[in-house]
CSV table of C-alpha atoms in Angstrom, one decimal:
chain,number,residue,atom,x,y,z
A,1,MET,CA,0.0,0.0,0.0
A,2,GLU,CA,1.3,3.4,-1.0
A,3,PRO,CA,2.1,5.4,2.2
A,4,LEU,CA,1.1,8.7,0.5
A,5,LEU,CA,-1.8,9.2,-1.9
A,6,VAL,CA,-1.5,12.1,-4.4
A,7,GLU,CA,-4.4,13.8,-6.1
A,8,GLN,CA,-4.2,16.9,-8.3
A,9,ARG,CA,-7.3,19.1,-8.0
A,10,GLY,CA,-6.7,21.8,-10.6
A,11,PRO,CA,-4.0,24.1,-9.0
A,12,VAL,CA,-4.2,22.2,-5.7
A,13,ARG,CA,-2.1,19.1,-5.1
A,14,ARG,CA,-3.6,17.0,-2.3
A,15,LEU,CA,-1.4,14.7,-0.3
A,16,LEU,CA,-3.1,12.1,1.8
A,17,LEU,CA,-1.1,10.3,4.5
A,18,ASN,CA,-2.1,6.7,3.9
A,19,ARG,CA,-1.3,4.6,7.0
A,20,PRO,CA,-4.7,4.6,8.6
A,21,GLU,CA,-4.1,1.4,10.6
A,22,ARG,CA,-1.3,3.3,12.5
A,23,ARG,CA,-3.1,6.6,12.6
A,24,ASN,CA,-0.8,7.8,9.8
A,25,ALA,CA,2.3,7.5,12.1
A,26,LEU,CA,5.4,8.6,10.4
A,27,ASP,CA,7.9,6.0,9.2
A,28,ILE,CA,10.7,6.0,6.7
A,29,PRO,CA,8.7,5.2,3.5
A,30,LEU,CA,6.1,7.9,4.4
A,31,ILE,CA,8.8,10.6,5.0
A,32,GLU,CA,10.6,9.6,1.8
A,33,ALA,CA,7.3,9.8,-0.2
A,34,LEU,CA,6.5,13.2,1.3
A,35,ASP,CA,10.0,14.5,0.6
A,36,LYS,CA,9.7,13.4,-3.1
A,37,GLN,CA,6.3,15.2,-3.4
A,38,ILE,CA,7.9,18.5,-2.1
A,39,THR,CA,10.3,18.4,-5.0
A,40,SER,CA,7.7,17.4,-7.5
A,41,ALA,CA,5.1,20.0,-6.4
A,42,GLU,CA,7.7,22.8,-6.3
A,43,ALA,CA,8.8,21.9,-9.8
A,44,ASP,CA,5.3,21.7,-11.3
A,45,PRO,CA,4.1,25.1,-12.7
A,46,GLU,CA,0.5,23.9,-12.6
A,47,THR,CA,0.6,23.4,-8.8
A,48,ALA,CA,-0.1,26.5,-6.8
A,49,VAL,CA,-0.9,25.1,-3.4
A,50,ILE,CA,-0.2,21.8,-1.6
A,51,ALA,CA,-2.7,20.5,1.0
A,52,VAL,CA,-1.8,17.6,3.3
A,53,ALA,CA,-4.4,15.6,5.1
A,54,GLY,CA,-4.7,12.1,6.7
A,55,LYS,CA,-6.7,9.1,5.8
A,56,GLY,CA,-8.8,7.2,8.4
A,57,ARG,CA,-9.4,8.3,12.0
A,58,SER,CA,-6.6,10.8,12.3
A,59,PHE,CA,-4.4,13.3,10.6
A,60,CYS,CA,-1.2,12.0,12.1
A,61,ALA,CA,-0.4,10.5,15.6
A,62,GLY,CA,3.3,11.2,15.4
A,63,GLY,CA,6.3,9.0,14.8
A,64,ASP,CA,5.9,5.3,14.4
A,65,PHE,CA,7.1,3.8,17.7
A,66,HIS,CA,7.4,0.3,16.1
A,67,GLN,CA,10.0,1.9,13.7
A,68,PHE,CA,11.8,3.5,16.6
A,69,LEU,CA,12.1,0.1,18.4
A,70,GLU,CA,13.1,-1.7,15.2
A,71,LEU,CA,15.9,0.8,14.7
A,72,HIS,CA,17.0,0.6,18.3
A,73,ASP,CA,17.0,-3.2,18.3
A,74,ARG,CA,19.4,-3.4,15.3
A,75,GLY,CA,21.7,-0.9,16.9
A,76,ASP,CA,20.6,2.3,15.1
A,77,ASN,CA,19.7,5.5,16.9
A,78,PRO,CA,16.2,6.8,15.8
A,79,VAL,CA,17.8,10.3,15.7
A,80,ASP,CA,19.0,9.4,12.2
A,81,PHE,CA,15.5,8.9,11.0
A,82,LEU,CA,14.3,12.0,12.9
A,83,THR,CA,17.0,14.0,11.2
A,84,ASP,CA,15.2,13.2,7.9
A,85,VAL,CA,11.9,14.1,9.4
A,86,SER,CA,13.1,17.4,10.6
A,87,ALA,CA,14.7,18.2,7.2
A,88,CYS,CA,11.5,17.2,5.4
A,89,PHE,CA,9.4,19.6,7.6
A,90,SER,CA,11.9,22.4,7.2
A,91,ARG,CA,11.6,22.0,3.4
A,92,ILE,CA,7.9,22.4,3.8
A,93,ALA,CA,8.3,25.5,5.9
A,94,ALA,CA,10.8,27.0,3.4
A,95,SER,CA,8.8,26.0,0.3
A,96,PRO,CA,8.0,29.0,-2.0
A,97,LYS,CA,4.5,27.5,-2.4
A,98,PRO,CA,1.8,27.6,0.3
A,99,TRP,CA,1.1,24.5,2.3
A,100,VAL,CA,-2.3,23.8,4.0
A,101,ALA,CA,-2.6,21.3,6.8
A,102,VAL,CA,-6.1,19.7,7.1
A,103,LEU,CA,-6.5,18.3,10.6
A,104,HIS,CA,-9.0,15.8,12.0
A,105,GLY,CA,-8.9,13.1,14.7
A,106,HIS,CA,-5.5,13.6,16.2
A,107,ALA,CA,-2.6,15.9,15.3
A,108,VAL,CA,0.0,14.8,17.9
A,109,ALA,CA,3.8,14.9,18.2
A,110,GLY,CA,5.1,14.5,14.6
A,111,GLY,CA,1.6,15.2,13.3
A,112,LEU,CA,1.6,18.5,15.2
A,113,GLU,CA,5.1,19.2,13.9
A,114,LEU,CA,4.0,18.6,10.3
A,115,ALA,CA,1.1,21.0,10.8
A,116,LEU,CA,3.4,23.6,12.3
A,117,ALA,CA,5.6,23.5,9.2
A,118,CYS,CA,2.6,24.4,7.0
A,119,ASP,CA,1.5,28.0,6.3
A,120,VAL,CA,-2.3,27.6,6.9
A,121,VAL,CA,-4.1,25.2,9.2
A,122,VAL,CA,-7.8,24.2,9.0
A,123,ALA,CA,-9.2,21.7,11.6
A,124,ALA,CA,-12.3,19.8,12.4
A,125,ASP,CA,-13.7,20.9,15.7
A,126,THR,CA,-13.3,17.4,17.1
A,127,THR,CA,-9.5,17.3,16.5
A,128,LEU,CA,-7.3,16.7,19.5
A,129,ILE,CA,-4.0,18.6,19.2
A,130,GLY,CA,-0.8,18.5,21.3
A,131,ASP,CA,2.9,17.7,21.4
A,132,GLY,CA,2.6,14.5,23.5
A,133,HIS,CA,6.3,13.7,23.5
A,134,THR,CA,6.8,13.8,27.3
A,135,LYS,CA,4.0,11.2,27.8
A,136,GLN,CA,6.3,8.7,26.1
A,137,ARG,CA,9.5,10.0,27.8
A,138,LEU,CA,10.6,11.6,24.5
A,139,VAL,CA,11.6,15.1,23.5
A,140,PRO,CA,10.6,16.7,20.2
A,141,ALA,CA,12.8,16.2,17.2
A,142,GLY,CA,10.6,17.5,14.3
A,143,GLY,CA,10.4,21.2,15.2
A,144,SER,CA,7.7,21.7,17.8
A,145,SER,CA,10.1,23.1,20.5
A,146,VAL,CA,10.9,25.9,17.9
A,147,ARG,CA,7.7,26.4,15.9
A,148,LEU,CA,5.1,25.8,18.6
A,149,PRO,CA,6.0,28.9,20.6
A,150,GLN,CA,5.9,31.0,17.4
A,151,ALA,CA,2.5,29.6,16.5
A,152,VAL,CA,0.6,29.7,19.8
A,153,GLY,CA,2.7,31.8,22.2
A,154,ARG,CA,5.1,31.0,25.1
A,155,GLY,CA,2.6,30.1,27.8
A,156,LEU,CA,0.4,27.6,25.9
A,157,SER,CA,3.4,26.1,24.1
A,158,ARG,CA,5.3,25.5,27.3
A,159,TRP,CA,2.2,23.8,28.8
A,160,LEU,CA,1.7,21.6,25.8
A,161,LEU,CA,5.4,20.7,25.5
A,162,LEU,CA,6.0,20.0,29.2
A,163,THR,CA,2.8,18.1,30.0
A,164,GLY,CA,2.1,16.4,26.7
A,165,GLU,CA,-1.6,17.3,27.1
A,166,LEU,CA,-3.9,17.1,24.1
A,167,LEU,CA,-6.4,19.9,23.7
A,168,PRO,CA,-9.4,20.3,21.4
A,169,ALA,CA,-9.0,22.5,18.4
A,170,ALA,CA,-11.2,25.2,20.0
A,171,ALA,CA,-8.5,25.8,22.6
A,172,PHE,CA,-6.3,27.2,19.8
A,173,GLU,CA,-9.0,29.5,18.4
A,174,ASN,CA,-7.6,32.7,19.9
A,175,THR,CA,-4.0,32.0,19.1
A,176,GLY,CA,-4.3,32.8,15.4
A,177,TRP,CA,-2.6,29.6,14.4
A,178,ILE,CA,-5.6,27.7,13.1
A,179,HIS,CA,-7.3,29.6,10.2
A,180,ALA,CA,-10.6,27.8,10.5
A,181,ILE,CA,-12.3,25.4,12.9
A,182,VAL,CA,-15.3,23.7,11.4
A,183,PRO,CA,-17.5,20.6,11.9
A,184,GLU,CA,-15.8,17.5,10.4
A,185,ALA,CA,-18.5,17.2,7.8
A,186,ASP,CA,-17.5,20.6,6.4
A,187,LEU,CA,-13.7,20.1,6.6
A,188,ASP,CA,-13.0,19.1,3.0
A,189,ALA,CA,-15.2,21.9,1.6
A,190,THR,CA,-13.5,24.4,3.9
A,191,ALA,CA,-10.0,23.2,3.0
A,192,THR,CA,-10.9,23.3,-0.7
A,193,ARG,CA,-12.1,26.9,-0.4
A,194,VAL,CA,-9.0,28.0,1.5
A,195,CYS,CA,-6.7,26.3,-1.0
A,196,HIS,CA,-8.4,28.0,-3.9
A,197,GLN,CA,-8.2,31.4,-2.2
A,198,LEU,CA,-4.5,30.9,-2.0
A,199,ALA,CA,-4.3,29.6,-5.5
A,200,ASP,CA,-6.1,32.7,-6.8
A,201,ARG,CA,-3.1,34.7,-5.7
A,202,HIS,CA,-0.5,32.4,-7.2
A,203,SER,CA,2.2,34.5,-8.7
A,204,PRO,CA,5.9,35.3,-8.5
A,205,ALA,CA,5.0,37.9,-5.9
A,206,GLN,CA,3.3,35.2,-3.6
A,207,GLN,CA,6.3,32.9,-4.0
A,208,HIS,CA,8.8,35.8,-3.3
A,209,LEU,CA,6.7,36.7,-0.2
A,210,LYS,CA,6.5,33.1,1.1
A,211,THR,CA,10.3,32.8,0.8
A,212,LEU,CA,10.8,36.1,2.5
A,213,LEU,CA,8.5,35.2,5.4
A,214,HIS,CA,10.5,32.1,6.1
A,215,ARG,CA,13.9,33.8,5.7
A,216,ILE,CA,13.1,36.7,8.1
A,217,ASP,CA,11.6,34.5,10.8
A,218,GLY,CA,13.4,35.4,14.0
A,219,MET,CA,15.6,37.9,12.2
A,220,PRO,CA,16.3,41.3,13.9
A,221,PRO,CA,13.8,43.9,12.7
A,222,GLU,CA,16.4,46.2,11.0
A,223,GLN,CA,17.8,43.2,9.0
A,224,ALA,CA,14.3,41.9,8.2
A,225,LEU,CA,13.3,45.3,6.8
A,226,ARG,CA,16.3,45.3,4.5
A,227,GLU,CA,15.4,41.8,3.4
A,228,GLU,CA,11.9,43.0,2.6
A,229,LEU,CA,13.2,45.8,0.4
A,230,THR,CA,15.6,43.4,-1.4
A,231,THR,CA,12.7,41.0,-2.0
A,232,PHE,CA,10.6,43.9,-3.4
A,233,ALA,CA,13.4,44.7,-5.8
A,234,ASP,CA,13.8,41.1,-6.9
A,235,ASN,CA,10.1,40.7,-7.5
A,236,TRP,CA,9.9,43.9,-9.4
A,237,THR,CA,12.6,42.9,-11.9
A,238,ALA,CA,11.6,39.2,-12.1
A,239,SER,CA,8.0,39.7,-13.1
A,240,SER,CA,5.8,42.0,-15.1
A,241,VAL,CA,4.7,44.0,-12.1
A,242,ALA,CA,4.7,47.3,-14.1
A,243,ASP,CA,2.4,45.9,-16.7
A,244,ALA,CA,0.0,44.6,-14.1
A,245,LEU,CA,-0.1,48.0,-12.4
A,246,ARG,CA,-0.6,49.8,-15.7
A,247,THR,CA,-3.6,47.5,-16.4
A,248,PHE,CA,-5.0,48.1,-12.9
A,249,LEU,CA,-4.8,51.9,-13.4
A,250,THR,CA,-6.4,51.9,-16.8
A,251,PRO,CA,-9.9,53.3,-16.4
A,252,ALA,CA,-12.7,50.8,-17.0
A,253,THR,CA,-14.1,52.9,-19.9
A,254,THR,CA,-10.8,52.8,-21.7
A,255,LYS,CA,-10.6,49.0,-21.2
A,256,ALA,CA,-14.2,48.7,-22.6
A,257,ASP,CA,-13.3,51.0,-25.6
A,258,SER,CA,-10.3,48.9,-26.5
A,259,LYS,CA,-12.3,45.7,-26.9
């Protein structure tokens, strides 16, 4: 069975984690498949947005503990696998194309870290979300210790990281991290709407901006402002911005007369 299902819906590439019997727990084949799709989606000019969701009862319950123990029993440290997981999620965060995480069931540990790497999150109101690592005497290795405080703030992130508690999606409503929380029956339609809103703005400008936002994350303000000006200049010269502005400024009557 393929660990990752891929469906192209117009400008939206939908990736479906396909290990439902393990609540889509992350293992080597799944991460390898996800990494290949990052490369493929970024190279495809027809793909404007990438959405990632989970098949079955959950979005993703984290790393596959069976895999961890198999690696340990043959003398390998799971950190080698988790290095690949971390690199994969960092590629998503740095991607010039927007990523949308579509959460249901559970988004825990590695599942949470995958969602944190995405740009936009939509969630079913029944989703349970948390870091969960400390419940299993583990510490994060896929980015939650870094990205969770940025997403939900210091206080809530420390609570989630240090207790491992899972909270319903509604607990994140005021953090600004989750874009939309909806009944599970409305999740696919909501995700489709959000993806197409992003796809409607697909342009070199959006890709330049996405790259800029990642690059300046955590950067001192003065340096970030310089990077913003540099990105403006790069975008201006790399695309037909002047022509687009000229069209925008042309009076409607002139446009009608020219037809």
